[in-house]
Amino acid sequence: MADKEKSELESGKIGLGTLLEVGLVIANSTKNKPSQPDGTGGGWTLDVKKLSWGLVGIVAQQVISGFTRRQKLKTLNKDLTAGLITEEDYKAGRRADSSPQKKSRFGLGLLIGAATGGVSYLLAMTPEERSQFFKRLEKATGGLTGIFNDLQGKPYSEDYEPK
């Protein structure tokens, strides 16, 4: 009976949304197989690189959600043992109004996640794609610098001579 009364927070099951995400990653990883010069071949194949990155992303998402679920459950258990919430509040996942909350580290986590994702993205590129990416980045930076210099009334380059 106690197992049936487990809250959704405690269950930690893989839901339909996660299964749909896995299906979409697999569908997005398919590509046309090139046909041979003699006309044989064709059909579909999996891009292993896309598939692996997509599945790694889903696994990371599940690990992070499991960690947050466990932290919330720990806080709810503390509130319940302290008598701040009732059993019904616990089952519904409601925290006490007076429950002390830790300072959020969302900004730091976002910064670390963005940096890790950016490095992973660059490492997954081929050297040609990486050089094109940096050329485009340099061109965009130069354009933005020119716009900001124009707004400040500065010349676009150091060798600019007004007429």
PDB file of C-alpha atoms in Angstrom:
ATOM      1  CA  MET A   1       0.000   0.000   0.000  1.00  0.00           C
ATOM      2  CA  ALA A   2       2.842   2.358   0.782  1.00  0.00           C
ATOM      3  CA  ASP A   3       4.282   1.789  -2.690  1.00  0.00           C
ATOM      4  CA  LYS A   4       1.022   2.827  -4.314  1.00  0.00           C
ATOM      5  CA  GLU A   5       0.969   6.053  -2.305  1.00  0.00           C
ATOM      6  CA  LYS A   6       4.404   7.151  -3.505  1.00  0.00           C
ATOM      7  CA  SER A   7       4.357  10.695  -4.758  1.00  0.00           C
ATOM      8  CA  GLU A   8       5.235  11.434  -8.343  1.00  0.00           C
ATOM      9  CA  LEU A   9       8.317  13.176  -7.024  1.00  0.00           C
ATOM     10  CA  GLU A  10       9.626   9.901  -5.578  1.00  0.00           C
ATOM     11  CA  SER A  11       8.879   7.702  -8.590  1.00  0.00           C
ATOM     12  CA  GLY A  12      11.642   8.876 -10.968  1.00  0.00           C
ATOM     13  CA  LYS A  13      10.203   6.943 -13.908  1.00  0.00           C
ATOM     14  CA  ILE A  14      11.008   7.659 -17.528  1.00  0.00           C
ATOM     15  CA  GLY A  15       7.998   9.396 -18.984  1.00  0.00           C
ATOM     16  CA  LEU A  16       6.414   9.586 -22.384  1.00  0.00           C
ATOM     17  CA  GLY A  17       8.133  12.925 -23.052  1.00  0.00           C
ATOM     18  CA  THR A  18      11.560  11.360 -22.665  1.00  0.00           C
ATOM     19  CA  LEU A  19      10.632   8.475 -24.936  1.00  0.00           C
ATOM     20  CA  LEU A  20       9.419  10.954 -27.556  1.00  0.00           C
ATOM     21  CA  GLU A  21      12.695  12.866 -27.274  1.00  0.00           C
ATOM     22  CA  VAL A  22      14.668   9.647 -27.854  1.00  0.00           C
ATOM     23  CA  GLY A  23      12.492   8.881 -30.885  1.00  0.00           C
ATOM     24  CA  LEU A  24      13.024  12.376 -32.268  1.00  0.00           C
ATOM     25  CA  VAL A  25      16.793  12.113 -31.778  1.00  0.00           C
ATOM     26  CA  ILE A  26      16.817   8.821 -33.675  1.00  0.00           C
ATOM     27  CA  ALA A  27      14.643  10.272 -36.441  1.00  0.00           C
ATOM     28  CA  ASN A  28      16.862  13.358 -36.653  1.00  0.00           C
ATOM     29  CA  SER A  29      19.970  11.147 -36.861  1.00  0.00           C
ATOM     30  CA  THR A  30      18.826   9.322 -40.003  1.00  0.00           C
ATOM     31  CA  LYS A  31      20.181  10.360 -43.353  1.00  0.00           C
ATOM     32  CA  ASN A  32      20.124   9.087 -46.906  1.00  0.00           C
ATOM     33  CA  LYS A  33      22.728   6.474 -47.676  1.00  0.00           C
ATOM     34  CA  PRO A  34      24.706   7.444 -50.780  1.00  0.00           C
ATOM     35  CA  SER A  35      24.213   5.074 -53.679  1.00  0.00           C
ATOM     36  CA  GLN A  36      27.151   3.333 -55.299  1.00  0.00           C
ATOM     37  CA  PRO A  37      28.285   4.220 -58.840  1.00  0.00           C
ATOM     38  CA  ASP A  38      26.866   0.921 -60.093  1.00  0.00           C
ATOM     39  CA  GLY A  39      23.397   1.958 -58.848  1.00  0.00           C
ATOM     40  CA  THR A  40      23.248  -0.271 -55.792  1.00  0.00           C
ATOM     41  CA  GLY A  41      22.827   0.958 -52.259  1.00  0.00           C
ATOM     42  CA  GLY A  42      20.696   3.863 -51.194  1.00  0.00           C
ATOM     43  CA  GLY A  43      18.200   3.743 -48.367  1.00  0.00           C
ATOM     44  CA  TRP A  44      18.691   5.074 -44.867  1.00  0.00           C
ATOM     45  CA  THR A  45      21.565   5.099 -42.400  1.00  0.00           C
ATOM     46  CA  LEU A  46      22.165   6.537 -38.951  1.00  0.00           C
ATOM     47  CA  ASP A  47      24.549   9.406 -38.368  1.00  0.00           C
ATOM     48  CA  VAL A  48      26.302   7.986 -35.319  1.00  0.00           C
ATOM     49  CA  LYS A  49      27.746  11.356 -34.310  1.00  0.00           C
ATOM     50  CA  LYS A  50      24.335  13.048 -34.216  1.00  0.00           C
ATOM     51  CA  LEU A  51      22.786  10.086 -32.466  1.00  0.00           C
ATOM     52  CA  SER A  52      25.451   9.948 -29.771  1.00  0.00           C
ATOM     53  CA  TRP A  53      25.300  13.702 -29.063  1.00  0.00           C
ATOM     54  CA  GLY A  54      21.524  13.612 -28.891  1.00  0.00           C
ATOM     55  CA  LEU A  55      21.458  10.657 -26.527  1.00  0.00           C
ATOM     56  CA  VAL A  56      24.180  12.194 -24.349  1.00  0.00           C
ATOM     57  CA  GLY A  57      22.039  15.323 -24.085  1.00  0.00           C
ATOM     58  CA  ILE A  58      18.996  13.310 -23.017  1.00  0.00           C
ATOM     59  CA  VAL A  59      21.037  11.365 -20.445  1.00  0.00           C
ATOM     60  CA  ALA A  60      22.438  14.619 -19.038  1.00  0.00           C
ATOM     61  CA  GLN A  61      18.926  16.031 -18.837  1.00  0.00           C
ATOM     62  CA  GLN A  62      17.761  12.940 -16.927  1.00  0.00           C
ATOM     63  CA  VAL A  63      20.714  13.110 -14.524  1.00  0.00           C
ATOM     64  CA  ILE A  64      20.086  16.779 -13.773  1.00  0.00           C
ATOM     65  CA  SER A  65      16.347  16.257 -13.283  1.00  0.00           C
ATOM     66  CA  GLY A  66      17.063  13.279 -11.000  1.00  0.00           C
ATOM     67  CA  PHE A  67      19.431  15.395  -8.946  1.00  0.00           C
ATOM     68  CA  THR A  68      16.895  18.212  -8.570  1.00  0.00           C
ATOM     69  CA  ARG A  69      14.145  15.694  -7.757  1.00  0.00           C
ATOM     70  CA  ARG A  70      16.322  14.171  -5.031  1.00  0.00           C
ATOM     71  CA  GLN A  71      17.151  17.609  -3.588  1.00  0.00           C
ATOM     72  CA  LYS A  72      13.485  18.605  -3.511  1.00  0.00           C
ATOM     73  CA  LEU A  73      12.551  15.312  -1.873  1.00  0.00           C
ATOM     74  CA  LYS A  74      15.242  15.845   0.742  1.00  0.00           C
ATOM     75  CA  THR A  75      13.858  19.308   1.517  1.00  0.00           C
ATOM     76  CA  LEU A  76      10.313  17.966   1.714  1.00  0.00           C
ATOM     77  CA  ASN A  77      11.442  15.247   4.126  1.00  0.00           C
ATOM     78  CA  LYS A  78      13.115  17.860   6.345  1.00  0.00           C
ATOM     79  CA  ASP A  79       9.964  19.992   6.320  1.00  0.00           C
ATOM     80  CA  LEU A  80       7.816  16.952   7.154  1.00  0.00           C
ATOM     81  CA  THR A  81      10.004  15.813  10.055  1.00  0.00           C
ATOM     82  CA  ALA A  82      10.135  19.382  11.397  1.00  0.00           C
ATOM     83  CA  GLY A  83       6.331  19.503  11.332  1.00  0.00           C
ATOM     84  CA  LEU A  84       6.188  22.430   8.905  1.00  0.00           C
ATOM     85  CA  ILE A  85       4.013  20.571   6.372  1.00  0.00           C
ATOM     86  CA  THR A  86       1.356  17.874   6.523  1.00  0.00           C
ATOM     87  CA  GLU A  87       1.372  14.455   4.885  1.00  0.00           C
ATOM     88  CA  GLU A  88      -0.947  15.762   2.147  1.00  0.00           C
ATOM     89  CA  ASP A  89       1.439  18.641   1.415  1.00  0.00           C
ATOM     90  CA  TYR A  90       4.285  16.142   1.208  1.00  0.00           C
ATOM     91  CA  LYS A  91       2.414  13.949  -1.282  1.00  0.00           C
ATOM     92  CA  ALA A  92       1.506  17.000  -3.370  1.00  0.00           C
ATOM     93  CA  GLY A  93       5.106  18.258  -3.306  1.00  0.00           C
ATOM     94  CA  ARG A  94       4.288  21.566  -1.568  1.00  0.00           C
ATOM     95  CA  ARG A  95       6.962  23.107   0.608  1.00  0.00           C
ATOM     96  CA  ALA A  96       6.365  25.075   3.742  1.00  0.00           C
ATOM     97  CA  ASP A  97       6.082  28.844   3.421  1.00  0.00           C
ATOM     98  CA  SER A  98       8.636  29.382   6.155  1.00  0.00           C
ATOM     99  CA  SER A  99      11.060  26.774   4.871  1.00  0.00           C
ATOM    100  CA  PRO A 100      14.531  28.258   4.527  1.00  0.00           C
ATOM    101  CA  GLN A 101      15.758  28.147   0.955  1.00  0.00           C
ATOM    102  CA  LYS A 102      19.334  28.081  -0.208  1.00  0.00           C
ATOM    103  CA  LYS A 103      20.674  30.779  -2.451  1.00  0.00           C
ATOM    104  CA  SER A 104      20.125  29.852  -6.082  1.00  0.00           C
ATOM    105  CA  ARG A 105      23.207  29.038  -8.119  1.00  0.00           C
ATOM    106  CA  PHE A 106      21.302  29.075 -11.394  1.00  0.00           C
ATOM    107  CA  GLY A 107      23.525  31.757 -12.953  1.00  0.00           C
ATOM    108  CA  LEU A 108      26.739  29.904 -12.154  1.00  0.00           C
ATOM    109  CA  GLY A 109      25.301  26.625 -13.436  1.00  0.00           C
ATOM    110  CA  LEU A 110      24.087  28.334 -16.603  1.00  0.00           C
ATOM    111  CA  LEU A 111      27.524  29.843 -17.208  1.00  0.00           C
ATOM    112  CA  ILE A 112      29.327  26.532 -16.633  1.00  0.00           C
ATOM    113  CA  GLY A 113      26.796  24.670 -18.795  1.00  0.00           C
ATOM    114  CA  ALA A 114      27.112  27.185 -21.628  1.00  0.00           C
ATOM    115  CA  ALA A 115      30.910  27.018 -21.526  1.00  0.00           C
ATOM    116  CA  THR A 116      30.905  23.208 -21.490  1.00  0.00           C
ATOM    117  CA  GLY A 117      28.377  23.077 -24.320  1.00  0.00           C
ATOM    118  CA  GLY A 118      30.362  25.567 -26.391  1.00  0.00           C
ATOM    119  CA  VAL A 119      33.609  23.643 -25.971  1.00  0.00           C
ATOM    120  CA  SER A 120      31.848  20.364 -26.767  1.00  0.00           C
ATOM    121  CA  TYR A 121      30.310  21.928 -29.881  1.00  0.00           C
ATOM    122  CA  LEU A 122      33.693  23.160 -31.093  1.00  0.00           C
ATOM    123  CA  LEU A 123      35.354  19.813 -30.423  1.00  0.00           C
ATOM    124  CA  ALA A 124      32.632  17.985 -32.363  1.00  0.00           C
ATOM    125  CA  MET A 125      33.310  20.066 -35.499  1.00  0.00           C
ATOM    126  CA  THR A 126      35.693  19.060 -38.244  1.00  0.00           C
ATOM    127  CA  PRO A 127      38.763  21.301 -38.636  1.00  0.00           C
ATOM    128  CA  GLU A 128      37.280  22.883 -41.787  1.00  0.00           C
ATOM    129  CA  GLU A 129      33.992  23.670 -40.042  1.00  0.00           C
ATOM    130  CA  ARG A 130      35.903  25.052 -37.063  1.00  0.00           C
ATOM    131  CA  SER A 131      37.984  27.404 -39.245  1.00  0.00           C
ATOM    132  CA  GLN A 132      34.838  28.610 -41.049  1.00  0.00           C
ATOM    133  CA  PHE A 133      33.155  29.172 -37.673  1.00  0.00           C
ATOM    134  CA  PHE A 134      36.041  31.316 -36.417  1.00  0.00           C
ATOM    135  CA  LYS A 135      36.177  33.282 -39.686  1.00  0.00           C
ATOM    136  CA  ARG A 136      32.452  34.050 -39.379  1.00  0.00           C
ATOM    137  CA  LEU A 137      32.925  34.946 -35.716  1.00  0.00           C
ATOM    138  CA  GLU A 138      35.788  37.318 -36.597  1.00  0.00           C
ATOM    139  CA  LYS A 139      33.716  38.922 -39.358  1.00  0.00           C
ATOM    140  CA  ALA A 140      30.744  39.414 -37.003  1.00  0.00           C
ATOM    141  CA  THR A 141      33.003  40.869 -34.302  1.00  0.00           C
ATOM    142  CA  GLY A 142      34.540  43.268 -36.826  1.00  0.00           C
ATOM    143  CA  GLY A 143      31.094  44.370 -37.981  1.00  0.00           C
ATOM    144  CA  LEU A 144      29.909  44.980 -34.427  1.00  0.00           C
ATOM    145  CA  THR A 145      33.082  46.897 -33.613  1.00  0.00           C
ATOM    146  CA  GLY A 146      32.516  49.057 -36.688  1.00  0.00           C
ATOM    147  CA  ILE A 147      28.923  49.782 -35.669  1.00  0.00           C
ATOM    148  CA  PHE A 148      29.945  50.706 -32.124  1.00  0.00           C
ATOM    149  CA  ASN A 149      32.768  52.905 -33.402  1.00  0.00           C
ATOM    150  CA  ASP A 150      30.347  54.605 -35.792  1.00  0.00           C
ATOM    151  CA  LEU A 151      27.922  55.271 -32.951  1.00  0.00           C
ATOM    152  CA  GLN A 152      30.730  56.817 -30.915  1.00  0.00           C
ATOM    153  CA  GLY A 153      31.924  58.908 -33.853  1.00  0.00           C
ATOM    154  CA  LYS A 154      35.197  57.047 -34.224  1.00  0.00           C
ATOM    155  CA  PRO A 155      36.594  55.971 -37.594  1.00  0.00           C
ATOM    156  CA  TYR A 156      36.215  52.377 -38.751  1.00  0.00           C
ATOM    157  CA  SER A 157      39.965  51.784 -38.959  1.00  0.00           C
ATOM    158  CA  GLU A 158      43.200  53.329 -37.723  1.00  0.00           C
ATOM    159  CA  ASP A 159      44.296  54.490 -41.202  1.00  0.00           C
ATOM    160  CA  TYR A 160      41.091  56.459 -41.798  1.00  0.00           C
ATOM    161  CA  GLU A 161      41.723  60.042 -42.966  1.00  0.00           C
ATOM    162  CA  PRO A 162      38.772  62.464 -43.008  1.00  0.00           C
ATOM    163  CA  LYS A 163      38.361  64.531 -46.210  1.00  0.00           C
TER     164      LYS A 163
END
